[in-house]
Coordinates of C-alpha atoms in Angstrom, one line a residue:
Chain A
X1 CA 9.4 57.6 -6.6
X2 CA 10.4 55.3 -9.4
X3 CA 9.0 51.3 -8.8
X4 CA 11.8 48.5 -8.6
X5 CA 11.1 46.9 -12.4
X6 CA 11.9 43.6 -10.8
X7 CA 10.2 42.6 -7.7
X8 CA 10.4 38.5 -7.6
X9 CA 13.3 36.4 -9.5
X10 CA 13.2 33.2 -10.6
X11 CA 16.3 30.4 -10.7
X12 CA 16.5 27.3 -13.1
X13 CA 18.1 24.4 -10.8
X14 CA 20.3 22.2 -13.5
X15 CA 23.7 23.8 -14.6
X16 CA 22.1 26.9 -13.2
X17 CA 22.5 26.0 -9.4
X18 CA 23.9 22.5 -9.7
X19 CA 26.0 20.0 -11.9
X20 CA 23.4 18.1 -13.9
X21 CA 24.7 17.5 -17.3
X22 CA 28.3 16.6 -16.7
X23 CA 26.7 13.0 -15.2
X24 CA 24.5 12.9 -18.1
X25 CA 27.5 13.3 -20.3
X26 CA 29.7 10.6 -18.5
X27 CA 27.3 8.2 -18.1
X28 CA 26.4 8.6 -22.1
X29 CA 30.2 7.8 -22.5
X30 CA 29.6 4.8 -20.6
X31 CA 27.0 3.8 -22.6
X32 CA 28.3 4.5 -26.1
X33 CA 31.4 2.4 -24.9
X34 CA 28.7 -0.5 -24.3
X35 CA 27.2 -0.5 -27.3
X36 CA 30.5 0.2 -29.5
X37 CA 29.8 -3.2 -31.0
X38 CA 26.5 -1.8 -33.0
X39 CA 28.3 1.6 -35.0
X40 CA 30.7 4.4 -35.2
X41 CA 30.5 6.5 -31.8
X42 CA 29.1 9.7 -33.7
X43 CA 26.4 7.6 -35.4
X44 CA 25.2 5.8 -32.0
X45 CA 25.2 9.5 -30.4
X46 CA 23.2 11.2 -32.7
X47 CA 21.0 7.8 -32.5
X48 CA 21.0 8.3 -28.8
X49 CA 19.6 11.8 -29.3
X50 CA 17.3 11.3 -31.9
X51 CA 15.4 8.7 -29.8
X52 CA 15.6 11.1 -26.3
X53 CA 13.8 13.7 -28.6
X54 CA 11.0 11.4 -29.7
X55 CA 10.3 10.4 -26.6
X56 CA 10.2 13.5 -24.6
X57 CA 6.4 14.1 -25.5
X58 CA 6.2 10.4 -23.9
X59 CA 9.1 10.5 -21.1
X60 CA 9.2 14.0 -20.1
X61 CA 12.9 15.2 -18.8
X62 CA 14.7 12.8 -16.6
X63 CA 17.1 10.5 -15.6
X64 CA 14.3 7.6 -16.0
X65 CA 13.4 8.3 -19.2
X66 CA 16.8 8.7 -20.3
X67 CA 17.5 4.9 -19.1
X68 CA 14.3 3.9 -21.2
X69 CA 15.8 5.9 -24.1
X70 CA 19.1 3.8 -23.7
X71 CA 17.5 0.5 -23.9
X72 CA 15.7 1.9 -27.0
X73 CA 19.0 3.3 -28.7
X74 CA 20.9 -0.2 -27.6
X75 CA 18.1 -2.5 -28.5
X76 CA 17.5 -1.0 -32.1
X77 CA 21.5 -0.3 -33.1
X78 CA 22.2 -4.1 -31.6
X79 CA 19.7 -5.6 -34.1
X80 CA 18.2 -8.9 -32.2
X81 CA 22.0 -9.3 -30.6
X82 CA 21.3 -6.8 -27.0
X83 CA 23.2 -8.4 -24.3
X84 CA 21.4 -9.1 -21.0
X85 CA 24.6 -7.5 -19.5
X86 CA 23.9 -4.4 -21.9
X87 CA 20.5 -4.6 -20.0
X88 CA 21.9 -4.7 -16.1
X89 CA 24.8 -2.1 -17.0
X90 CA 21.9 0.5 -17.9
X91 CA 19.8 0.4 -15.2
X92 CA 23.0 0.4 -12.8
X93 CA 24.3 3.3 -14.4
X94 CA 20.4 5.0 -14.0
X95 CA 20.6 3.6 -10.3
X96 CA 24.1 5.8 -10.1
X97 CA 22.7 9.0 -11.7
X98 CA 19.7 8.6 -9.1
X99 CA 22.2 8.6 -6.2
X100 CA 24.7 10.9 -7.7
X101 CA 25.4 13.6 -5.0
X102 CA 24.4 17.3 -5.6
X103 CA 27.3 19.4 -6.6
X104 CA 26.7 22.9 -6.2
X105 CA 28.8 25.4 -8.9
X106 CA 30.7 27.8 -7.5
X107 CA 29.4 30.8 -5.4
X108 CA 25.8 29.8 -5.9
X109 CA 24.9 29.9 -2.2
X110 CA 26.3 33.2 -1.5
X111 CA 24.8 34.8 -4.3
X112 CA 21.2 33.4 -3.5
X113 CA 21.6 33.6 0.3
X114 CA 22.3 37.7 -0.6
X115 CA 19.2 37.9 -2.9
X116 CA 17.2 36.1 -0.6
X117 CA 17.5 39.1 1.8
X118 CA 16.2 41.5 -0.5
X119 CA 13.7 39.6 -3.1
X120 CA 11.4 36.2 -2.9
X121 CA 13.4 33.6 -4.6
X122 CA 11.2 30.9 -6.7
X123 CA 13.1 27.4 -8.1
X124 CA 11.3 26.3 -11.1
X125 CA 12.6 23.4 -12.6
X126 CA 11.8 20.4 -14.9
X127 CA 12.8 17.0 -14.9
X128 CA 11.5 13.9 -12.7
X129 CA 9.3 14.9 -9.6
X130 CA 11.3 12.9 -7.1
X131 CA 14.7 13.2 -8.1
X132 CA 14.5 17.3 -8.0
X133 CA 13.0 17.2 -4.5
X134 CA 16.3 15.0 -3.7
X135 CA 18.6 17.0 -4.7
X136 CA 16.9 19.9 -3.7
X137 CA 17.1 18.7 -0.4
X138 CA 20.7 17.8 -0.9
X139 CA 21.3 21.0 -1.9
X140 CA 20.6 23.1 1.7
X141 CA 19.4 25.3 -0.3
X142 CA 16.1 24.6 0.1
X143 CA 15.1 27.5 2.7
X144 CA 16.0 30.2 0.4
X145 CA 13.3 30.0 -1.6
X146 CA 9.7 31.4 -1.3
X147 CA 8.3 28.6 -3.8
X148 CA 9.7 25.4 -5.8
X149 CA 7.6 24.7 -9.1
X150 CA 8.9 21.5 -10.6
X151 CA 7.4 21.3 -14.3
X152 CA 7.1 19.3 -16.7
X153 CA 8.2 21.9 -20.0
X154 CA 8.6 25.1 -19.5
X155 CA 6.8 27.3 -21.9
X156 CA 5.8 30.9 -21.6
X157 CA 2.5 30.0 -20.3
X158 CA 4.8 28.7 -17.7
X159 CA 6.3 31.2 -16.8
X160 CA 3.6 33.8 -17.1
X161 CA 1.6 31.3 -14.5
X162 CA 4.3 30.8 -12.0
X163 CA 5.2 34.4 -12.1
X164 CA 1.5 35.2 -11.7
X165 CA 0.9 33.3 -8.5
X166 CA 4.4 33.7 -6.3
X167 CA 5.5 36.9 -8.0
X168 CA 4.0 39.9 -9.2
X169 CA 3.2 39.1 -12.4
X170 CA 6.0 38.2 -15.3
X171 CA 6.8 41.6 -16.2
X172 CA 8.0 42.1 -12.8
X173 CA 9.9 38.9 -12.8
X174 CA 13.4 38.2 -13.5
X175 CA 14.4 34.8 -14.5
X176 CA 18.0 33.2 -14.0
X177 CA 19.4 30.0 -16.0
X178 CA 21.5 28.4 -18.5
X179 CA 19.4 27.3 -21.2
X180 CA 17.7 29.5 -23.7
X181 CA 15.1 27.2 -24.7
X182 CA 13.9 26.3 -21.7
X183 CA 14.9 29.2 -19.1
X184 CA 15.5 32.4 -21.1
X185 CA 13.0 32.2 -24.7
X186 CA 10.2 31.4 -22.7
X187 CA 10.7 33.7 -19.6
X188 CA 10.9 36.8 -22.6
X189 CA 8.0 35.7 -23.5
X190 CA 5.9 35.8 -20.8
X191 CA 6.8 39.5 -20.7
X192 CA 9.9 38.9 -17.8
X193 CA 13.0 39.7 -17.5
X194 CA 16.0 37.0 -17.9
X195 CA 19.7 36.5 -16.8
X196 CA 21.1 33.8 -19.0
X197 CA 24.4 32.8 -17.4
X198 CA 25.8 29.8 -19.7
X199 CA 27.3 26.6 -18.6
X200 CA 29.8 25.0 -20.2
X201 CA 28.1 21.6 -21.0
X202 CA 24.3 22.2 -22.3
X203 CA 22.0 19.5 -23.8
X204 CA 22.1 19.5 -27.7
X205 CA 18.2 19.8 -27.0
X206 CA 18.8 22.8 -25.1
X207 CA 20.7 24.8 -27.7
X208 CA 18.9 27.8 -29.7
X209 CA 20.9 28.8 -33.7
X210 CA 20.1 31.9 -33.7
X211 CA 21.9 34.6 -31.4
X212 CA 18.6 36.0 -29.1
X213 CA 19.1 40.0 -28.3
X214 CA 16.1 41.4 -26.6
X215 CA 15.9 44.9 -24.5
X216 CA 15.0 42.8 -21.2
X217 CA 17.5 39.7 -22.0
X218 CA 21.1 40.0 -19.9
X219 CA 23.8 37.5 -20.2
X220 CA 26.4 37.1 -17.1
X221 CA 29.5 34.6 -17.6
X222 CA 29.4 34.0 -13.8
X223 CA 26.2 33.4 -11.3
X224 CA 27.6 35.8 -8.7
X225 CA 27.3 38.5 -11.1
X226 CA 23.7 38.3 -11.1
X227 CA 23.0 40.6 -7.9
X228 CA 24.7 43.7 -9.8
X229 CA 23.0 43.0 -12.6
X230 CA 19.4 43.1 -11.0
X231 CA 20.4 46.0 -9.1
X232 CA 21.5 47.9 -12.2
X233 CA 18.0 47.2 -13.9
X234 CA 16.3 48.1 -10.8
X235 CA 18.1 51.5 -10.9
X236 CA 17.3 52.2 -14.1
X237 CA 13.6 52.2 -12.8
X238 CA 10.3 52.0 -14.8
X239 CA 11.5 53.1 -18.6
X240 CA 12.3 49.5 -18.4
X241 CA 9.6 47.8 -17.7
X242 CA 6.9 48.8 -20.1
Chain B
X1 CA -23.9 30.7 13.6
X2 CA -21.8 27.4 13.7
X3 CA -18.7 27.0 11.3
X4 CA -19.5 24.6 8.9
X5 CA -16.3 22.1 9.6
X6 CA -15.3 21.1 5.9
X7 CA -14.5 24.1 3.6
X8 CA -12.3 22.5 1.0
X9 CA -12.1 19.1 -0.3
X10 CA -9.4 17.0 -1.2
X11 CA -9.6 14.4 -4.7
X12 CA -7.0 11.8 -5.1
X13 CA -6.7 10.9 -9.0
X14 CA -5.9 7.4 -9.7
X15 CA -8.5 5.2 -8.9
X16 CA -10.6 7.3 -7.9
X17 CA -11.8 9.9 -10.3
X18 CA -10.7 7.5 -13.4
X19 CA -9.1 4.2 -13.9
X20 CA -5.0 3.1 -13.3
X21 CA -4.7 0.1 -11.6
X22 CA -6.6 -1.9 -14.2
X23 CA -4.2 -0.7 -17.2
X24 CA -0.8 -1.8 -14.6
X25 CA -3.0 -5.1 -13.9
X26 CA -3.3 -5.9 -17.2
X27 CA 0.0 -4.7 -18.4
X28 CA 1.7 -7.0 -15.7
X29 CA -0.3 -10.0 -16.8
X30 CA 1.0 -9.4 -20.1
X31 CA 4.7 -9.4 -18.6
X32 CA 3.8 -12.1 -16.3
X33 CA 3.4 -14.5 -20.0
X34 CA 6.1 -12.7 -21.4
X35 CA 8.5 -14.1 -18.5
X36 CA 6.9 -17.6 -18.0
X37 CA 9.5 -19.4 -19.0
X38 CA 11.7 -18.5 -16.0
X39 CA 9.3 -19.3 -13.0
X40 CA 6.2 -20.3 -12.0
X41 CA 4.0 -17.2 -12.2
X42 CA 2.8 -16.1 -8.1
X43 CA 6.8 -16.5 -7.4
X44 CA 7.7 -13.9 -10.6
X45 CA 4.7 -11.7 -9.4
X46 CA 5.9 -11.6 -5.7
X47 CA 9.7 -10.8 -7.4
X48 CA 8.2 -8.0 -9.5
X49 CA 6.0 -6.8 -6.8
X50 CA 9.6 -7.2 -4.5
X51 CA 11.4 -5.2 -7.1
X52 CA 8.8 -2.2 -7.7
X53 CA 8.7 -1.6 -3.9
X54 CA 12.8 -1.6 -3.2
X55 CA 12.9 0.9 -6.1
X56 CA 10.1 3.4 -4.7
X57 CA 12.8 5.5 -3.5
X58 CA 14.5 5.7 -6.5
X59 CA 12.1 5.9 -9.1
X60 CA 8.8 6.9 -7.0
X61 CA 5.3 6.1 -8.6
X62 CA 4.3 6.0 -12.0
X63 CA 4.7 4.3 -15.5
X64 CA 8.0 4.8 -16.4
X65 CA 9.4 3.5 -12.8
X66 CA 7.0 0.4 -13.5
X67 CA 8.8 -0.1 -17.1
X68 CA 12.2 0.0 -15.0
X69 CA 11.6 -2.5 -12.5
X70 CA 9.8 -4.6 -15.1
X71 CA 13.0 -4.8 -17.3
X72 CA 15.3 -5.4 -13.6
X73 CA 12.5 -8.3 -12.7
X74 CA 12.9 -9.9 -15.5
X75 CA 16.6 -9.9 -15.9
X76 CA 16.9 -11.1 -12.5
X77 CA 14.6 -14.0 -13.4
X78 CA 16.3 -14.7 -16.8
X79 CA 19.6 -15.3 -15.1
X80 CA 21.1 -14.3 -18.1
X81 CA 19.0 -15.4 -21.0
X82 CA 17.4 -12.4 -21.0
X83 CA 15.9 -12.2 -24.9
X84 CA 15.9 -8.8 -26.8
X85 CA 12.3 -9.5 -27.6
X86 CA 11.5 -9.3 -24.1
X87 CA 13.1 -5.9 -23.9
X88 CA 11.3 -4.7 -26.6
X89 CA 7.9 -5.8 -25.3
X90 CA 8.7 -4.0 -21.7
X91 CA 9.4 -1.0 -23.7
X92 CA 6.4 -0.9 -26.2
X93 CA 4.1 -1.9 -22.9
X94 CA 4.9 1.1 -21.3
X95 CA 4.3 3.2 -24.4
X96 CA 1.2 1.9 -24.6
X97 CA 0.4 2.6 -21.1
X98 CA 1.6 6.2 -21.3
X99 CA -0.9 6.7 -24.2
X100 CA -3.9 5.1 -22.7
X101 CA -7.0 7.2 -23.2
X102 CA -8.3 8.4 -19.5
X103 CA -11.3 6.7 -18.3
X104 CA -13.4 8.2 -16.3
X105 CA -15.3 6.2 -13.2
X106 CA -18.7 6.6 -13.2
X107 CA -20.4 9.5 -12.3
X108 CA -17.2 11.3 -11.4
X109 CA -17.9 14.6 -13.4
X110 CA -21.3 15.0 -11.9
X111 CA -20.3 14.3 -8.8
X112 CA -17.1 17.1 -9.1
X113 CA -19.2 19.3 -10.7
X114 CA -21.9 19.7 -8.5
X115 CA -19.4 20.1 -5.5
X116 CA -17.1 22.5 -7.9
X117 CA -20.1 24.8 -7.3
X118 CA -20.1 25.3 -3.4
X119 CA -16.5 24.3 -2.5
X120 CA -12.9 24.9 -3.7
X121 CA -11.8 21.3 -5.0
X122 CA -7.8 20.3 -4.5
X123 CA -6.8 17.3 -7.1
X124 CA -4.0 15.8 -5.0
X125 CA -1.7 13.0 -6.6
X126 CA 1.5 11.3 -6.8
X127 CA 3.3 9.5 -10.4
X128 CA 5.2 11.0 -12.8
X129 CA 4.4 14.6 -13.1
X130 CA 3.9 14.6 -17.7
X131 CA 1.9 11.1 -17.3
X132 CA -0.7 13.2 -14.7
X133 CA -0.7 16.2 -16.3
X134 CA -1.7 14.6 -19.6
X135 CA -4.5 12.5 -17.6
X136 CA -6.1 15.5 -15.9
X137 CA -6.2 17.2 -19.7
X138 CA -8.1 14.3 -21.3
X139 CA -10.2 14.0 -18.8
X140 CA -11.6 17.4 -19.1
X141 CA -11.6 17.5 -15.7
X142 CA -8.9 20.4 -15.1
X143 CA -11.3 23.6 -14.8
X144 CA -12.7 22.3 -11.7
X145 CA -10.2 22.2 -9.3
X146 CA -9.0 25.3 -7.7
X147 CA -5.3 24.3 -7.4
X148 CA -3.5 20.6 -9.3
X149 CA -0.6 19.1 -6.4
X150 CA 1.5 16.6 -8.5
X151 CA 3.6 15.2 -5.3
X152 CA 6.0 12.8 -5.4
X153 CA 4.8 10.6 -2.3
X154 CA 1.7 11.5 0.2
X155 CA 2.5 11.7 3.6
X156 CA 0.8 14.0 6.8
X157 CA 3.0 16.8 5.7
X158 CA 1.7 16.6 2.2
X159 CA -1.6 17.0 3.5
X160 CA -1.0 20.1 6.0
X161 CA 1.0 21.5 3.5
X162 CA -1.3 21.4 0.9
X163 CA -4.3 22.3 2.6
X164 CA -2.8 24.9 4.5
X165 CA -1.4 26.6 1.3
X166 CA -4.6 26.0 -0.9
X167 CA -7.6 25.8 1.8
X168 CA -8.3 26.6 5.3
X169 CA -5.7 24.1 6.9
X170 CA -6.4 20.7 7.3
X171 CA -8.6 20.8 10.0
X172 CA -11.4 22.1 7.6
X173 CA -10.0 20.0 4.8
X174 CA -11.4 16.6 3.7
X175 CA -9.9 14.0 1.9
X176 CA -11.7 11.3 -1.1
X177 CA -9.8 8.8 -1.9
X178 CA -9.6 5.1 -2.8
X179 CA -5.9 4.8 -0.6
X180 CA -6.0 3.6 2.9
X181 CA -1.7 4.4 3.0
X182 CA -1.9 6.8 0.4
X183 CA -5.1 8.8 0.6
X184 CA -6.9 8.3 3.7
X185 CA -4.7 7.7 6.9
X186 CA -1.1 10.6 6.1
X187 CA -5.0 12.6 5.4
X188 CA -6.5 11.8 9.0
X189 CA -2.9 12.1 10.5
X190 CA -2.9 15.7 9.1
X191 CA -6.2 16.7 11.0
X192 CA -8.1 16.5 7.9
X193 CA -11.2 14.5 7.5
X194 CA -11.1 12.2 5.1
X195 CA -13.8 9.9 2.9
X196 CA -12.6 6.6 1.7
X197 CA -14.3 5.4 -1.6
X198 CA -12.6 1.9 -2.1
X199 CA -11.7 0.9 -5.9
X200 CA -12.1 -3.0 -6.9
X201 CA -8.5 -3.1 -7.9
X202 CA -6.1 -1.4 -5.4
X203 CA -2.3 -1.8 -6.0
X204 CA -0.6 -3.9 -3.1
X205 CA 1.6 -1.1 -1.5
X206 CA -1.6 1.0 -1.0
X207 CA -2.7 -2.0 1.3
X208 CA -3.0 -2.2 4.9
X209 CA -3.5 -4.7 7.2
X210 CA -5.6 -3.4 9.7
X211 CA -8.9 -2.3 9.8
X212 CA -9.5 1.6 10.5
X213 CA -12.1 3.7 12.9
X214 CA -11.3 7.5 12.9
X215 CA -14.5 10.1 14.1
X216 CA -13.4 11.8 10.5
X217 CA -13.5 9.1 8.7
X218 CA -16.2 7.8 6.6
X219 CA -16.4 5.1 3.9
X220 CA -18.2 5.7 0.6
X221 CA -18.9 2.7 -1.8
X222 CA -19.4 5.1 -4.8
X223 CA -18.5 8.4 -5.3
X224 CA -21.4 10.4 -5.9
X225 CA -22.5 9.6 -2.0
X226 CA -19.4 12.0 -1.2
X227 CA -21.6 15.4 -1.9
X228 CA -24.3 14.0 0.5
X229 CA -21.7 12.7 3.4
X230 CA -19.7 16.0 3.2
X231 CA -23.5 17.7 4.1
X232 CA -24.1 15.3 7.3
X233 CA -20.3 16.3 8.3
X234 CA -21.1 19.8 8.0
X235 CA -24.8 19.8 9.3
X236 CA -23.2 18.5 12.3
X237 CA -21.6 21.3 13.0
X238 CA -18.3 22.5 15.0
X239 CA -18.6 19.4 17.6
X240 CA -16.5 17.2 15.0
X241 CA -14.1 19.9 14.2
X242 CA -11.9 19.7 17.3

């Protein structure tokens, strides 16, 4: 008999499972309307990003060190003039983001409450510590998985590792998300499989140029369509999974 | 044959295997001049001390959380003449504590190595996931512990958890640790033993008020007693165990 090529799968949580970077998106509207004093819009955004980049070896992913990237953006494009307001209207609209309720997309709790009956489920996630736990317990969903690995990048070696220790190894583990930087590049890496399913909003960060094709890489326009998928490269058995 | 009743040992990070609290000392003195000119200094203290505590839920431990509360404390205290400068400063002290060289206490690597050779070792700690993982890599530290727990607070279930999932449960784990709220007492609640190594500098929050007496718990003024404590505990046999 013919082995299951993928024995464990593995979900990204942002804009795979939950809305994440529609509040990042409105709440850098807000912020670009606040500082609309210091520049053009375009120039302050690509300002914005260019200081969240350099400061991810520093910040990590986040809502926190997105506010600190803010007040960096405002102070330097206000040149000496930064409002105190400026100041209090950042860390309120941080505070918001922090207590912004989960909002699950569509169908994703049917489709992993009828995975979760026939494979271990595994969360792996970056992003701040606390605020993942909170809207993982927000979520419900918390039960459906076997393991919940909240990183702090996610590289190959991540995945490899994770796979490794809840799994059976990356090559027999399927990974699920919307970025292909951080969810799908890396998981092909490490020798798994990977189900990119896109969102409609993704982080400029989070974008790849070139168009990826790889034997083991599937692309689904709609989470609930992950299920067939897995099935159908689980019937095709082990000519896949050398 | 008895059991020997300790079979995996616990190691909290901060404070007690290198330094913290004197690098957040010495970075709120710094903000503590920065701000004079709105209070007298024990009342801004007590406001920023005020402020980091009503924001644990929101930001948890760590650095960046710190650099938050810093810029809210001071803008409180301003009362509207908040300077740019000030900002800035807040902003470059937090960089600068988020590139800190570790600093190893004393004896520390002996000490974990010579235990790393007859027990599985458990680094457990709480702060911002990057800023830990980053510390544990400098210090060189890393190969000795069997499993790394980055949590975002420490309570009882921590502990079982933890201990359950890396060890033998909590009943044959101990706990080192400089934390009476933090380390030592979720630790003991858990079953686990638990040796308390007190640092000169311990954060206010970690305080508490009453003295503690617990048959598994010792106190250790430096670390490198641990290795011979942990020996008494288990010479003694199964009779502490239950």
């Amino acid at each position: 008999m013919r082995q299951a090529p993928v024995t464990t799968i593995g979900f990204d949580a942002d804009d795979t499972l939950w809305q994440n970077e529609r509040f990042f998106r409105a709440t850098e509207d807000r912020f670009l309307d606040l500082i609309a004093d210091f520049g053009d819009r375009a120039t302050l955004a690509t300002r914005l990003f260019a200081v969240e980049k350099r400061n991810i070896p520093l910040y990590g992913f986040g809502i926190k060190g997105f506010m600190l990237s803010m007040m960096e953006t405002a102070l330097e494009a206000s040149d000496g003039r930064l409002a105190p307001a400026v100041v209090a209207d950042i860390l309120a609209m941080g505070r918001d983001m922090l207590s912004q309720p989960v909002e699950l997309l569509p169908e994703v709790r049917e489709t992993l409450e009828a995975l979760s009956d026939r494979y271990p489920l595994l969360l792996i996630t970056k992003g701040d510590l606390g605020d993942q736990e909170r809207k993982l317990v927000q979520s419900g969903l918390g039960g459906l998985f076997r393991a919940v690995e909240i990183v702090s990048d996610k590289s190959d070696a991540t995945y490899a590792r994770v796979f490794a220790a809840r799994g059976d190894g990356p090559e027999r583990g399927l990974m699920v998300g919307n970025s292909l930087r951080s969810d799908i590049l890396p998981a092909l890496a490490a020798g798994a499989f990977a189900v990119h399913v896109p969102h409609e909003l993704t982080w400029s960060y989070e974008h790849v140029e070139a168009a990826v094709a790889h034997p083991r890489l599937f692309v689904e326009e709609h989470i609930r369509k992950v299920a067939d998928r897995i099935e159908i490269i689980n019937a095709s058995g082990d000519d896949l999974t050398k």
